[in-house]
Coordinates of C-alpha atoms in Angstrom, one line a residue:
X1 CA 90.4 195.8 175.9
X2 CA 92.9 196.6 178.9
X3 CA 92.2 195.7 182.5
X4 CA 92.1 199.2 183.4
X5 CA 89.8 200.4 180.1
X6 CA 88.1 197.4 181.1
X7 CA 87.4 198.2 184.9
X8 CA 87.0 202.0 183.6
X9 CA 84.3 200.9 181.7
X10 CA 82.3 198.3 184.1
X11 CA 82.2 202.0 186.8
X12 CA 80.9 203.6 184.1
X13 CA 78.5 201.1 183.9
X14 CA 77.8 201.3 187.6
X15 CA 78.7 197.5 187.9
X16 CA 81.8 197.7 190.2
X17 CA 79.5 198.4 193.2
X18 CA 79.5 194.5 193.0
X19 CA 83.2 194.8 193.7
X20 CA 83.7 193.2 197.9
X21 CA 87.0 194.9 198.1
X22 CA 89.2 197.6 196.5
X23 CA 91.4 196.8 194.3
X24 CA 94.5 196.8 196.4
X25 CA 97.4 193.9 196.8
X26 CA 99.7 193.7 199.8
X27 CA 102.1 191.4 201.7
X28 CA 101.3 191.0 205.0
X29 CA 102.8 191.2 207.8
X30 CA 101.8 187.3 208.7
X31 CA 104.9 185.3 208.4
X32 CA 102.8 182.0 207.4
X33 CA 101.5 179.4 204.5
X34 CA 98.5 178.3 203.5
X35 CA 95.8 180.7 204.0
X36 CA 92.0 179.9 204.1
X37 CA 89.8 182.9 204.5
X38 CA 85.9 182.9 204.2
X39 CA 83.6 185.9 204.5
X40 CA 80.6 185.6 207.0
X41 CA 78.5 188.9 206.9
X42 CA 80.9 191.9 207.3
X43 CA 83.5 189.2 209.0
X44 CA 86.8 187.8 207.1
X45 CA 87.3 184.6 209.0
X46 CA 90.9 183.0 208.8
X47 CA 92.6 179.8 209.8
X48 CA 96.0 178.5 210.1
X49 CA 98.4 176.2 211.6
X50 CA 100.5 177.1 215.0
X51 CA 103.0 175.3 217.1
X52 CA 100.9 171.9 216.6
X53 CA 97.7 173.7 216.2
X54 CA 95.1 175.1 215.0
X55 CA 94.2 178.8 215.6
X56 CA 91.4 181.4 213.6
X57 CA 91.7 185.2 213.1
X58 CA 88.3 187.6 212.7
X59 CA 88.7 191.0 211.1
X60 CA 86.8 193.7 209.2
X61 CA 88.6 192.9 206.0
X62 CA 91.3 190.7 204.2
X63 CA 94.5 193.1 205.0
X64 CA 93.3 193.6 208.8
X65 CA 93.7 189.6 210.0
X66 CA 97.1 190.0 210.2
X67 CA 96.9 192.5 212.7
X68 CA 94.5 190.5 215.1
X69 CA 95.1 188.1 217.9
X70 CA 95.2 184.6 216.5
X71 CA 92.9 182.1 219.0
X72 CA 93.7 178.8 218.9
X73 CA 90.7 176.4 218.1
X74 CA 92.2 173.6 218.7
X75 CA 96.0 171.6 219.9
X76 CA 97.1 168.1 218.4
X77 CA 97.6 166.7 222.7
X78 CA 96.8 163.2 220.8
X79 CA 100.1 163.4 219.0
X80 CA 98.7 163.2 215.7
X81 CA 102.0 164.8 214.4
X82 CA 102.8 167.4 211.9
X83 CA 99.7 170.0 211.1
X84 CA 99.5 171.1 208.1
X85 CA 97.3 173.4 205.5
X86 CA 93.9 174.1 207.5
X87 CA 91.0 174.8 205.4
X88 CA 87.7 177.0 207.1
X89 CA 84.8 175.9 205.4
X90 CA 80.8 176.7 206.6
X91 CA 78.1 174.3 206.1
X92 CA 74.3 174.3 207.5
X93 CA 75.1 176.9 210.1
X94 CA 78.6 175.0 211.7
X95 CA 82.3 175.8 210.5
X96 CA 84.0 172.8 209.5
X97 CA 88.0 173.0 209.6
X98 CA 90.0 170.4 207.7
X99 CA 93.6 169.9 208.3
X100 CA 96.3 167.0 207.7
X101 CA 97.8 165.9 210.3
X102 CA 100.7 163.0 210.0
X103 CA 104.3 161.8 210.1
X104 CA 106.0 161.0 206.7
X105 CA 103.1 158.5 204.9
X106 CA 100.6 158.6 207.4
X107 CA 99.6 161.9 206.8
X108 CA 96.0 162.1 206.6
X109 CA 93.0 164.0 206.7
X110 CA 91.1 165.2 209.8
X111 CA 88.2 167.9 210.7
X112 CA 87.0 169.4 213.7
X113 CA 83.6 172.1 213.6
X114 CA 81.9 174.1 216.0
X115 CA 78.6 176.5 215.6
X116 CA 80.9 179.5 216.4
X117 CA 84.3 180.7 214.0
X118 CA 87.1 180.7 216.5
X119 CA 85.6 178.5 220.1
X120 CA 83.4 175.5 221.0
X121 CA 85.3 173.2 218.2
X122 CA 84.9 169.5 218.9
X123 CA 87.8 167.3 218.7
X124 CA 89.6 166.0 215.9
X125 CA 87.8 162.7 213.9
X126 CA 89.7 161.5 211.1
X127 CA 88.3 161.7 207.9
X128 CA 88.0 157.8 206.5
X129 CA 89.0 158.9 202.8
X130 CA 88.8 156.4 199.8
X131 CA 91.8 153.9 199.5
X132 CA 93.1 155.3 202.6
X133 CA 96.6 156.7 200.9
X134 CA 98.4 159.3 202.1
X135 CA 96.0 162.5 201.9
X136 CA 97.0 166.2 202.4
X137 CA 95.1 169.9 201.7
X138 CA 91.6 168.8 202.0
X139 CA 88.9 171.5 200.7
X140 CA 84.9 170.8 200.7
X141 CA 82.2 172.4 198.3
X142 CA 78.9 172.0 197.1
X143 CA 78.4 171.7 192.8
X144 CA 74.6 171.2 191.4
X145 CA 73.8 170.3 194.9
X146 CA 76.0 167.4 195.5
X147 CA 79.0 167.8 198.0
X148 CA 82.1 167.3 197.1
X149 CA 86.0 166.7 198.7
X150 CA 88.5 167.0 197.2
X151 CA 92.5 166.8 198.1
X152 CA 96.0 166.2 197.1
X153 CA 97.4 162.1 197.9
X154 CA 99.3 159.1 196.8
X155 CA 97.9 156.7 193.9
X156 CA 99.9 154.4 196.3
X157 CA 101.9 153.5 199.7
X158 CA 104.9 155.6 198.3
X159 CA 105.9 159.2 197.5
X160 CA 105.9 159.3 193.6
X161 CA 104.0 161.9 192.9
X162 CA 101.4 164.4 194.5
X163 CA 97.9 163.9 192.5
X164 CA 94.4 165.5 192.9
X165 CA 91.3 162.9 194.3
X166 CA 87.8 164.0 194.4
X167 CA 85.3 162.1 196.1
X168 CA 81.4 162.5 197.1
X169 CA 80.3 163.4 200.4
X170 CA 77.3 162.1 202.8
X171 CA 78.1 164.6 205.0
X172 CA 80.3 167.1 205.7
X173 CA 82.6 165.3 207.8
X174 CA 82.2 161.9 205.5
X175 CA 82.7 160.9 202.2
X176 CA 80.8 158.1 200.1
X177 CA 82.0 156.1 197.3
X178 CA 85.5 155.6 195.3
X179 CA 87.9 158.3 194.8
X180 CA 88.6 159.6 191.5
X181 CA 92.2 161.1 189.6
X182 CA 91.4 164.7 188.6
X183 CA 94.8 165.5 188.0
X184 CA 98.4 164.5 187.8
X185 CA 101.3 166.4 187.6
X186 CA 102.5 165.5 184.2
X187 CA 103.1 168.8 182.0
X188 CA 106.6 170.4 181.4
X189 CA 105.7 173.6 183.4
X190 CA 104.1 171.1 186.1
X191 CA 107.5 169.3 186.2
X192 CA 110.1 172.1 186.3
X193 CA 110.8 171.4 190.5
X194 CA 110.0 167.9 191.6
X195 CA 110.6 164.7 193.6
X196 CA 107.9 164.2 194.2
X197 CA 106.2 166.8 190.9
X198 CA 103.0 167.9 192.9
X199 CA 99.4 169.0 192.2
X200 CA 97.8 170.3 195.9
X201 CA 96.2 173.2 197.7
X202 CA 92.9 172.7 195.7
X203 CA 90.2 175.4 195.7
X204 CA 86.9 175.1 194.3
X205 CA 85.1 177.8 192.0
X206 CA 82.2 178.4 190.1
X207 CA 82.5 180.6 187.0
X208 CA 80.0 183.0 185.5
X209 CA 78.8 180.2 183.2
X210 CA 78.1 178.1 186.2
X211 CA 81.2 175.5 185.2
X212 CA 83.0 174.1 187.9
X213 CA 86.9 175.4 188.7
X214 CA 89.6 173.3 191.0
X215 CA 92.9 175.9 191.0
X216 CA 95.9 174.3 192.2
X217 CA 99.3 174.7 192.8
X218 CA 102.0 172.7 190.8
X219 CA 105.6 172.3 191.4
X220 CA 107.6 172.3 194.4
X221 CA 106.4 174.1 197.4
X222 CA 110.0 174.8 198.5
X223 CA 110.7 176.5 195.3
X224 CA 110.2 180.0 193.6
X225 CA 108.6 177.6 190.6
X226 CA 105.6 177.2 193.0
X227 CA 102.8 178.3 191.0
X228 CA 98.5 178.2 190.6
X229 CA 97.2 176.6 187.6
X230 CA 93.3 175.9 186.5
X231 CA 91.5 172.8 185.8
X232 CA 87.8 174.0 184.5
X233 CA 85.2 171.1 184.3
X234 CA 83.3 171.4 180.6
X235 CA 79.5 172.3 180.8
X236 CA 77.8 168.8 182.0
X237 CA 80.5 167.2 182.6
X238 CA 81.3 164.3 185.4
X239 CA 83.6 165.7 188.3
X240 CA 84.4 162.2 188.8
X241 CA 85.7 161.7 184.9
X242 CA 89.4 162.4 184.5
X243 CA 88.9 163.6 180.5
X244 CA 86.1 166.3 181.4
X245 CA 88.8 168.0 183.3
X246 CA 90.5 170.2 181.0
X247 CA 93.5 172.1 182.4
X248 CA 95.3 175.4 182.0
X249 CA 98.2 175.6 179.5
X250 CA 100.3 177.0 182.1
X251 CA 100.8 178.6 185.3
X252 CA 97.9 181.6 185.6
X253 CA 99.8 183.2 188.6
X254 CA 103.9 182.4 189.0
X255 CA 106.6 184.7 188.9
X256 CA 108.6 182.8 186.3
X257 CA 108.0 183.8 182.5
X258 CA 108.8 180.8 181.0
X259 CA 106.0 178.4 182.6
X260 CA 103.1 181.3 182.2
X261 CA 100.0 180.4 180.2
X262 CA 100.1 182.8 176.8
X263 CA 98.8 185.8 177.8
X264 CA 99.7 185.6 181.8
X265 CA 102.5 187.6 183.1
X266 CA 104.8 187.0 185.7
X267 CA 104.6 188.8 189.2
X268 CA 106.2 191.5 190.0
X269 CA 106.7 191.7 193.6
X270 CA 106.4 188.1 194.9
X271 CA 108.1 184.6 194.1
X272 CA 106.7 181.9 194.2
X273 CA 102.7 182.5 194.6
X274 CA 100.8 179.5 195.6
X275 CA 98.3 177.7 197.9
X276 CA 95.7 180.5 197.6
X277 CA 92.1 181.4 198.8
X278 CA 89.2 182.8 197.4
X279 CA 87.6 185.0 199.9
X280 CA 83.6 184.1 198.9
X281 CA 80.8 184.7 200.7
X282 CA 80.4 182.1 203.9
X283 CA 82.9 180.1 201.5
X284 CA 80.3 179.4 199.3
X285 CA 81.0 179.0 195.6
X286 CA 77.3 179.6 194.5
X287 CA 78.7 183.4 195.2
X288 CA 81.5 183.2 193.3
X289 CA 81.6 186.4 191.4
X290 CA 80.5 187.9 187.9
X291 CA 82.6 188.7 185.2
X292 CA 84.1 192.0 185.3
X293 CA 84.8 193.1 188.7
X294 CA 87.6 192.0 190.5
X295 CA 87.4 190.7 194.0
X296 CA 89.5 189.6 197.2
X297 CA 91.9 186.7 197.0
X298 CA 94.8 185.6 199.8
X299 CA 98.2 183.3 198.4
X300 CA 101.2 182.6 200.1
X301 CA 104.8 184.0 198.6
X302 CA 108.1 185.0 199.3
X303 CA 109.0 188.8 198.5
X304 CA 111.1 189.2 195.8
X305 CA 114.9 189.7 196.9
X306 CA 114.5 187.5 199.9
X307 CA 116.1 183.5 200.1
X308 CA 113.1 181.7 199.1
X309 CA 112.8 179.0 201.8
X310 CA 109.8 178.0 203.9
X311 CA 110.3 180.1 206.6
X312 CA 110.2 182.8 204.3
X313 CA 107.3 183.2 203.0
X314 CA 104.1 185.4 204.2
X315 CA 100.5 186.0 203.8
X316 CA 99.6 188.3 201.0
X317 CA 96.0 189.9 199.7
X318 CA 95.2 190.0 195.9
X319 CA 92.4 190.0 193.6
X320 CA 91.0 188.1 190.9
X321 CA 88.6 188.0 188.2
X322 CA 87.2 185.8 186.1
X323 CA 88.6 186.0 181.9
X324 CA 86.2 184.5 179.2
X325 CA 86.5 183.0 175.6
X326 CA 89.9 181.5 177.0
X327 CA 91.0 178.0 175.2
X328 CA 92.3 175.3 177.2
X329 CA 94.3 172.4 174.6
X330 CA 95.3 169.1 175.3
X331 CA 97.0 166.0 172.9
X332 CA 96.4 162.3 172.7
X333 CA 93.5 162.0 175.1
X334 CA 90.2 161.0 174.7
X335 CA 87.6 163.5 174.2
X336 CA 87.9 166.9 171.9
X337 CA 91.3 168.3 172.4
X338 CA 90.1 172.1 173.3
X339 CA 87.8 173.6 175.9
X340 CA 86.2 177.1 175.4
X341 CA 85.4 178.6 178.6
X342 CA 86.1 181.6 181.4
X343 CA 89.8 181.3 182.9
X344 CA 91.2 183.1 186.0
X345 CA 93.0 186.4 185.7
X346 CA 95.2 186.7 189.2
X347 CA 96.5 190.1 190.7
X348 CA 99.2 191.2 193.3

């Protein structure tokens, strides 16, 4: 069945009153990366980096925050260095806000939280992260009632290649325990734009089956190959265990054809779509949503026609929805070679 015969028939069915947004897709008017956007009561809560800082944006819906005053939370005056990639998170009534902050290899993880969104933030405590490698687009979330962190980092002291860590957490400002591989960047459609070939910008989400989801984005940043891809953990499976991880044959959201999952399509009016956000409920995957209706999402792209660069790129709203009975294959690994499961469909 079509998306639209689809979504035609889900109204009929009086089910797309469970929809959050409509279904609409827009570049912004927020020249910026790395979006993290959370939804507390009527309230899309937003966070992003500024001239060595930190600064939040409240508005009525996903399309509005570029059109508010940004307040900034907090300023690096201890010389940390470069801020990067912000991520809002709420937890037992506080906001948390995780950021890297760094020169070169000392990037690292830090977090700040206060009981209101966008004032009373305390001051920055690094986060003492497994191993303590190079560490970059931290994102926390809860799974079967355990807290999790996970980020993009180094295996070592040196820049080969960007991989995805998870790690327990204590706390929401601590983690406990070893660190553990979830993902490397080692497929051909993960290695079309390297030095370093990257996994980051992780994001946590539960599917309809109640499986855990870590979307990421794969190839250069600086590139128009910049795309998200999907690791989906398989029912019961160990977060920490590598080979219960079973990823996406493909990019699920790029605007290049040839490194599309079968069945994806390309975009049409952005290049380059990556380091996304799913707008959830207080940022909560426990309300991820059902199959069927599609709700909000936030990426960062350039528009199509412009030099993709950096400074290019802008905030855009999307949707998403969840797609069943999709495989997921793998060779010479331990474990079965398929997975069965829900995937993500992505819209502009």
């Amino acid at each position: 069945m079509g998306i639209s015969r689809k979504l035609a028939a889900l109204a009929v069915a009086g089910l797309l009153a469970l929809v959050a947004e409509p279904v609409s897709a827009a570049q912004t008017a927020l020249r910026a990366a790395d979006p993290s956007v959370l939804r507390v009561g009527g309230t899309y809560v937003a966070v992003q980096s500024v001239g060595g800082g930190i600064a939040v944006r409240q508005a009525a819906s996903p399309d509005a925050l570029a059109g508010v005053a940004a307040r900034t939370v907090w300023s690096d005056t201890g010389n940390l260095g470069e801020v990067w990639a912000p991520e809002i998170h709420y937890d037992g009534g506080r906001y948390y806000i995780y950021f890297t902050a760094g020169r070169g290899a000392a990037h690292r993880m830090y977090v700040i939280s206060s009981t209101a969104a966008a004032s009373g933030y305390t001051g920055a405590t690094r986060m003492v992260l497994p191993d303590d490698k190079w560490a970059i687009d931290g994102t926390m979330f809860v799974f079967d009632g355990q807290r999790w962190f996970v980020w993009s980092g180094w295996a070592g002291d040196t820049n080969v290649e960007q991989n995805l860590y998870i790690a327990r957490m204590s706390s929401p400002t601590a983690t406990t325990g070893a660190r553990y591989v979830i993902s490397q960047p080692r497929e051909s459609w993960e290695r079309v734009v390297g030095n370093p070939f990257i996994n980051e910008g992780p994001e946590a989400i539960r599917d309809p089956n109640g499986q855990l989801h870590v979307t990421y984005s794969a190839n250069g940043s600086w590139s128009e190959q910049y795309c998200i891809a999907d690791l989906r953990l398989r029912a019961g499976g160990d977060p920490t265990y590598v080979w219960d991880w079973y990823k996406s044959n493909g990019c699920l959201f790029g605007s290049n054809r040839a490194t599309m999952m079968a069945g994806w399509d390309p975009t049409l009016s952005a290049n380059g779509p990556g380091h996304h956000t799913f707008v959830l409920l207080n940022g909560d995957i426990a309300t991820s949503p059902p199959a069927g209706p599609r709700f909000p999402l936030m990426y960062h792209a350039v528009p199509k026609g412009t030099p993709y660069s950096w400074a290019n790129r802008y905030w855009y709203t999307g949707t998403f929805c969840w797609w069943g009975n999709t495989t997921y294959s793998r060779a010479n690994v331990p474990g079965p070679t398929s997975n069965t499961g829900y995937s993500i469909k992505f819209f502009e």
